[in-house]
Tab-separated table of C-alpha atoms in Angstrom:
chain	number	residue	atom	x	y	z
X	200	ASP	CA	16.315	13.192	-2.059
X	201	GLY	CA	15.931	9.441	-1.772
X	202	GLY	CA	12.771	7.962	-3.117
X	203	ILE	CA	10.973	5.604	-5.413
X	204	THR	CA	9.887	6.706	-8.884
X	205	GLN	CA	7.214	5.141	-11.040
X	206	SER	CA	6.633	5.979	-14.675
X	207	PRO	CA	4.589	6.738	-16.566
X	208	LYS	CA	1.865	8.207	-14.372
X	209	TYR	CA	-0.805	7.250	-16.931
X	210	LEU	CA	-0.621	4.429	-19.466
X	211	PHE	CA	-3.056	3.236	-22.085
X	212	ARG	CA	-2.966	-0.265	-23.486
X	213	LYS	CA	-4.670	-1.670	-26.529
X	214	GLU	CA	-6.166	-5.125	-26.469
X	215	GLY	CA	-3.493	-7.803	-26.971
X	216	GLN	CA	-0.609	-5.466	-26.233
X	217	ASN	CA	2.143	-5.916	-23.652
X	218	VAL	CA	3.117	-2.844	-21.651
X	219	THR	CA	5.902	-2.266	-19.144
X	220	LEU	CA	5.675	-0.133	-16.007
X	221	SER	CA	8.876	1.301	-14.641
X	222	CYS	CA	9.915	1.409	-10.978
X	223	GLU	CA	13.240	2.852	-9.826
X	224	GLN	CA	14.473	3.472	-6.278
X	225	ASN	CA	17.562	5.180	-4.892
X	226	LEU	CA	16.957	4.183	-1.271
X	227	ASN	CA	19.414	1.267	-1.456
X	228	HIS	CA	16.592	-1.071	-0.444
X	229	ASP	CA	17.050	-4.774	-1.107
X	230	ALA	CA	13.373	-5.670	-1.457
X	231	MET	CA	10.930	-4.367	-4.040
X	232	TYR	CA	7.262	-5.123	-4.640
X	233	TRP	CA	4.419	-4.591	-7.103
X	234	TYR	CA	0.834	-4.176	-5.956
X	235	ARG	CA	-2.422	-3.718	-7.794
X	236	GLN	CA	-5.160	-1.484	-6.374
X	237	ASP	CA	-8.788	-1.717	-7.510
X	238	PRO	CA	-11.688	0.385	-6.208
X	239	GLY	CA	-13.122	-0.988	-2.975
X	240	GLN	CA	-10.353	-3.559	-2.556
X	241	GLY	CA	-7.193	-3.680	-0.522
X	242	LEU	CA	-3.823	-3.704	-2.271
X	243	ARG	CA	-2.976	-7.087	-3.729
X	244	LEU	CA	0.573	-8.351	-4.199
X	245	ILE	CA	1.586	-9.209	-7.761
X	246	TYR	CA	5.322	-9.958	-7.470
X	247	TYR	CA	8.121	-9.246	-5.052
X	248	SER	CA	11.893	-9.460	-5.106
X	249	GLN	CA	14.120	-9.605	-2.035
X	250	ILE	CA	17.413	-9.664	-3.906
X	251	VAL	CA	18.813	-8.985	-7.373
X	252	ASN	CA	18.112	-11.716	-9.944
X	253	ASP	CA	15.472	-13.305	-7.757
X	254	PHE	CA	11.724	-12.704	-7.512
X	255	GLN	CA	8.646	-14.502	-6.244
X	256	LYS	CA	5.002	-14.597	-7.288
X	257	GLY	CA	2.483	-12.881	-5.096
X	258	ASP	CA	-1.227	-13.544	-4.828
X	259	ILE	CA	-2.219	-12.414	-8.347
X	260	ALA	CA	0.827	-13.014	-10.590
X	261	GLU	CA	-1.029	-14.480	-13.572
X	262	GLY	CA	-0.675	-12.289	-16.664
X	263	TYR	CA	2.263	-10.341	-15.247
X	264	SER	CA	6.035	-10.695	-15.445
X	265	VAL	CA	8.966	-8.938	-13.753
X	266	SER	CA	12.737	-8.782	-13.819
X	267	ARG	CA	15.309	-7.658	-11.252
X	268	GLU	CA	18.610	-7.179	-13.040
X	269	LYS	CA	19.652	-4.220	-10.895
X	270	LYS	CA	19.039	-3.411	-7.244
X	271	GLU	CA	17.512	-0.069	-8.193
X	272	SER	CA	15.034	-1.284	-10.805
X	273	PHE	CA	12.028	-3.618	-10.784
X	274	PRO	CA	9.957	-3.233	-13.984
X	275	LEU	CA	6.546	-4.878	-14.323
X	276	THR	CA	5.224	-6.111	-17.673
X	277	VAL	CA	1.488	-6.487	-18.058
X	278	THR	CA	1.045	-9.091	-20.754
X	279	SER	CA	-1.861	-9.763	-23.084
X	280	ALA	CA	-2.682	-12.757	-20.878
X	281	GLN	CA	-3.909	-10.374	-18.160
X	282	LYS	CA	-7.591	-10.124	-19.028
X	283	ASN	CA	-8.521	-7.265	-16.743
X	284	PRO	CA	-5.468	-5.014	-16.501
X	285	THR	CA	-7.213	-1.703	-15.869
X	286	ALA	CA	-6.098	-0.701	-12.362
X	287	PHE	CA	-3.784	1.479	-10.316
X	288	TYR	CA	-0.357	-0.107	-9.930
X	289	LEU	CA	1.898	0.657	-6.995
X	290	CYS	CA	5.555	-0.185	-6.570
X	291	ALA	CA	7.179	-0.290	-3.133
X	292	SER	CA	10.579	-0.993	-1.610
X	293	SER	CA	11.879	-1.843	1.841
X	294	ASP	CA	15.053	-2.635	3.750
X	295	SER	CA	13.159	-3.928	6.777
X	296	TYR	CA	9.598	-3.740	7.963
X	297	TYR	CA	10.287	-0.204	9.157
X	298	GLY	CA	11.515	1.080	5.790
X	299	TYR	CA	8.517	0.473	3.548
X	300	THR	CA	8.098	3.181	0.875
X	301	PHE	CA	5.580	3.412	-1.961
X	302	GLY	CA	5.894	5.081	-5.351
X	303	SER	CA	3.284	7.490	-6.663
X	304	GLY	CA	1.619	4.880	-8.858
X	305	THR	CA	0.780	4.225	-12.514
X	306	ARG	CA	-2.803	4.193	-13.714
X	307	LEU	CA	-3.210	1.691	-16.543
X	308	THR	CA	-6.277	1.784	-18.764
X	309	VAL	CA	-7.250	-0.580	-21.551
X	310	VAL	CA	-8.595	1.221	-24.623
P	115	LYS	CA	-7.663	-16.477	6.553
P	116	ASN	CA	-5.799	-13.268	7.381
P	117	GLN	CA	-8.118	-10.277	7.151
P	118	VAL	CA	-8.083	-6.572	7.939
P	119	GLU	CA	-11.424	-4.795	8.220
P	120	GLN	CA	-11.774	-1.045	8.411
P	121	SER	CA	-14.703	1.097	9.409
P	122	PRO	CA	-16.388	3.233	8.439
P	123	GLN	CA	-15.962	2.868	4.678
P	124	SER	CA	-16.350	6.599	4.288
P	125	LEU	CA	-16.704	9.611	6.532
P	126	ILE	CA	-17.484	13.299	6.076
P	127	ILE	CA	-16.560	15.768	8.808
P	128	LEU	CA	-16.331	19.527	9.189
P	129	GLU	CA	-12.954	21.193	9.249
P	130	GLY	CA	-11.632	21.506	12.784
P	131	LYS	CA	-13.509	18.475	14.093
P	132	ASN	CA	-11.898	15.282	15.379
P	133	CYS	CA	-12.531	11.789	14.054
P	134	THR	CA	-11.564	8.194	14.755
P	135	LEU	CA	-11.081	5.439	12.212
P	136	GLN	CA	-11.214	1.773	13.182
P	137	CYS	CA	-9.237	-1.287	12.114
P	138	ASN	CA	-9.901	-4.879	13.201
P	139	TYR	CA	-7.607	-7.679	12.120
P	140	THR	CA	-7.316	-11.437	12.286
P	141	VAL	CA	-3.714	-11.701	11.065
P	142	SER	CA	-1.611	-14.265	12.864
P	143	PRO	CA	1.212	-14.331	13.766
P	144	PHE	CA	1.320	-10.568	14.274
P	145	SER	CA	4.426	-8.497	13.687
P	146	ASN	CA	3.338	-4.883	13.280
P	147	LEU	CA	0.470	-2.630	12.236
P	148	ARG	CA	0.816	0.440	10.029
P	149	TRP	CA	-1.473	3.267	9.073
P	150	TYR	CA	-1.041	4.929	5.686
P	151	LYS	CA	-2.592	8.046	4.141
P	152	GLN	CA	-3.306	7.860	0.432
P	153	ASP	CA	-4.305	10.915	-1.550
P	154	THR	CA	-6.356	10.276	-4.689
P	155	GLY	CA	-4.133	9.072	-7.530
P	156	ARG	CA	-1.030	8.930	-5.339
P	157	GLY	CA	0.900	6.268	-3.480
P	158	PRO	CA	0.300	5.610	0.240
P	159	VAL	CA	2.421	7.522	2.735
P	160	SER	CA	3.258	6.056	6.123
P	161	LEU	CA	1.737	7.724	9.193
P	162	THR	CA	2.573	5.313	12.014
P	163	ILE	CA	3.898	1.838	12.634
P	164	MET	CA	3.371	-0.096	15.860
P	165	THR	CA	4.740	-3.390	17.081
P	166	PHE	CA	3.111	-5.798	19.499
P	167	SER	CA	4.467	-4.022	22.566
P	168	GLU	CA	3.341	-0.521	21.578
P	169	ASN	CA	-0.192	0.633	22.322
P	170	THR	CA	-0.049	4.198	21.088
P	171	LYS	CA	1.976	6.272	18.660
P	172	SER	CA	1.554	9.832	17.488
P	173	ASN	CA	2.567	11.688	14.350
P	174	GLY	CA	1.499	15.300	14.647
P	175	ARG	CA	-2.306	15.438	14.675
P	176	TYR	CA	-2.504	11.692	14.019
P	177	THR	CA	-2.578	9.273	16.969
P	178	ALA	CA	-2.787	5.533	16.477
P	179	THR	CA	-3.668	3.029	19.172
P	180	LEU	CA	-3.239	-0.710	19.221
P	181	ASP	CA	-4.874	-3.355	21.400
P	182	ALA	CA	-3.102	-6.591	20.487
P	183	ASP	CA	-5.360	-8.614	22.790
P	184	THR	CA	-8.568	-7.650	20.988
P	185	LYS	CA	-6.757	-7.201	17.659
P	186	GLN	CA	-8.052	-3.692	17.182
P	187	SER	CA	-6.433	-0.435	16.173
P	188	SER	CA	-7.715	3.078	15.771
P	189	LEU	CA	-6.439	6.217	14.102
P	190	HIS	CA	-7.537	9.479	15.724
P	191	ILE	CA	-7.246	12.718	13.773
P	192	THR	CA	-7.340	15.889	15.815
P	193	ALA	CA	-8.480	19.307	14.549
P	194	SER	CA	-9.002	18.080	10.999
P	195	GLN	CA	-7.868	20.125	8.022
P	196	LEU	CA	-9.009	20.114	4.403
P	197	SER	CA	-5.694	18.456	3.487
P	198	ASP	CA	-6.645	15.459	5.628
P	199	SER	CA	-9.134	14.460	2.921
P	200	ALA	CA	-7.767	11.119	1.707
P	201	SER	CA	-8.076	7.381	2.135
P	202	TYR	CA	-6.563	5.897	5.278
P	203	ILE	CA	-5.325	2.342	4.994
P	204	CYS	CA	-4.577	-0.079	7.822
P	205	VAL	CA	-1.903	-2.680	7.007
P	206	VAL	CA	-0.958	-5.617	9.210
P	207	SER	CA	2.298	-7.522	8.849
P	208	GLY	CA	2.255	-11.131	9.903
P	209	VAL	CA	5.972	-11.868	9.633
P	210	THR	CA	8.876	-9.487	9.990
P	211	GLY	CA	10.168	-8.248	6.655
P	212	THR	CA	8.225	-10.599	4.409
P	213	ALA	CA	6.102	-8.840	1.831
P	214	SER	CA	3.884	-11.794	1.154
P	215	LYS	CA	2.542	-11.557	4.705
P	216	LEU	CA	1.264	-7.976	4.508
P	217	THR	CA	-2.519	-7.777	4.656
P	218	PHE	CA	-4.184	-4.545	3.565
P	219	GLY	CA	-7.522	-3.137	4.635
P	220	THR	CA	-9.760	-1.573	1.995
P	221	GLY	CA	-9.391	1.852	3.574
P	222	THR	CA	-11.600	4.578	5.010
P	223	ARG	CA	-12.254	7.495	2.692
P	224	LEU	CA	-12.290	10.709	4.714
P	225	GLN	CA	-13.642	13.976	3.371
P	226	VAL	CA	-13.120	17.155	5.357
P	227	THR	CA	-15.423	20.016	4.374
P	228	LEU	CA	-15.879	23.685	5.259
């Protein structure tokens, strides 16, 4: 089955620590995205990539970094510079505006 | 500023009843409007997508309508089931295929009870 896989499902981060969220897709989609979801707010775009080795900042990129070395993979690193990282993170991919698929999400909590 | 507003914020209905969720948007230029269902702790799943020229689209018990003139959309759920309990998110795309132009509503949380 084609799909998009995020891991881990739950992640705990200590103060000052960097953590990396994984996102893998086997849909052969060119574009991949990272969103952050907070209670009572719409999804907000962190980073997106429309092609391998290229990515663009979204609306809330500060404190985050990404890489796109392979078409299938788009990992997100939440750095210590992100002061309020506790949130639900969603990865998505698309080949056109019709083929927009979300992963099942990673819940990150600062402890 | 591009905005998508959904109402109501939350809704409780009895199993078997119908309901209608609303979405108003100010996104311009408009490309398409999507409705997603998101179960708690899961990623959103697409229900419908409509372009400017489409004014209704169905997916089983879900029927979405679009009025591009008034910039309004609705999602009607027929004969609700307990499994319909979820958040329903309206998403408007301003430019074809460009992620940075997607605008998300905050969702309507629907609870279906016995």
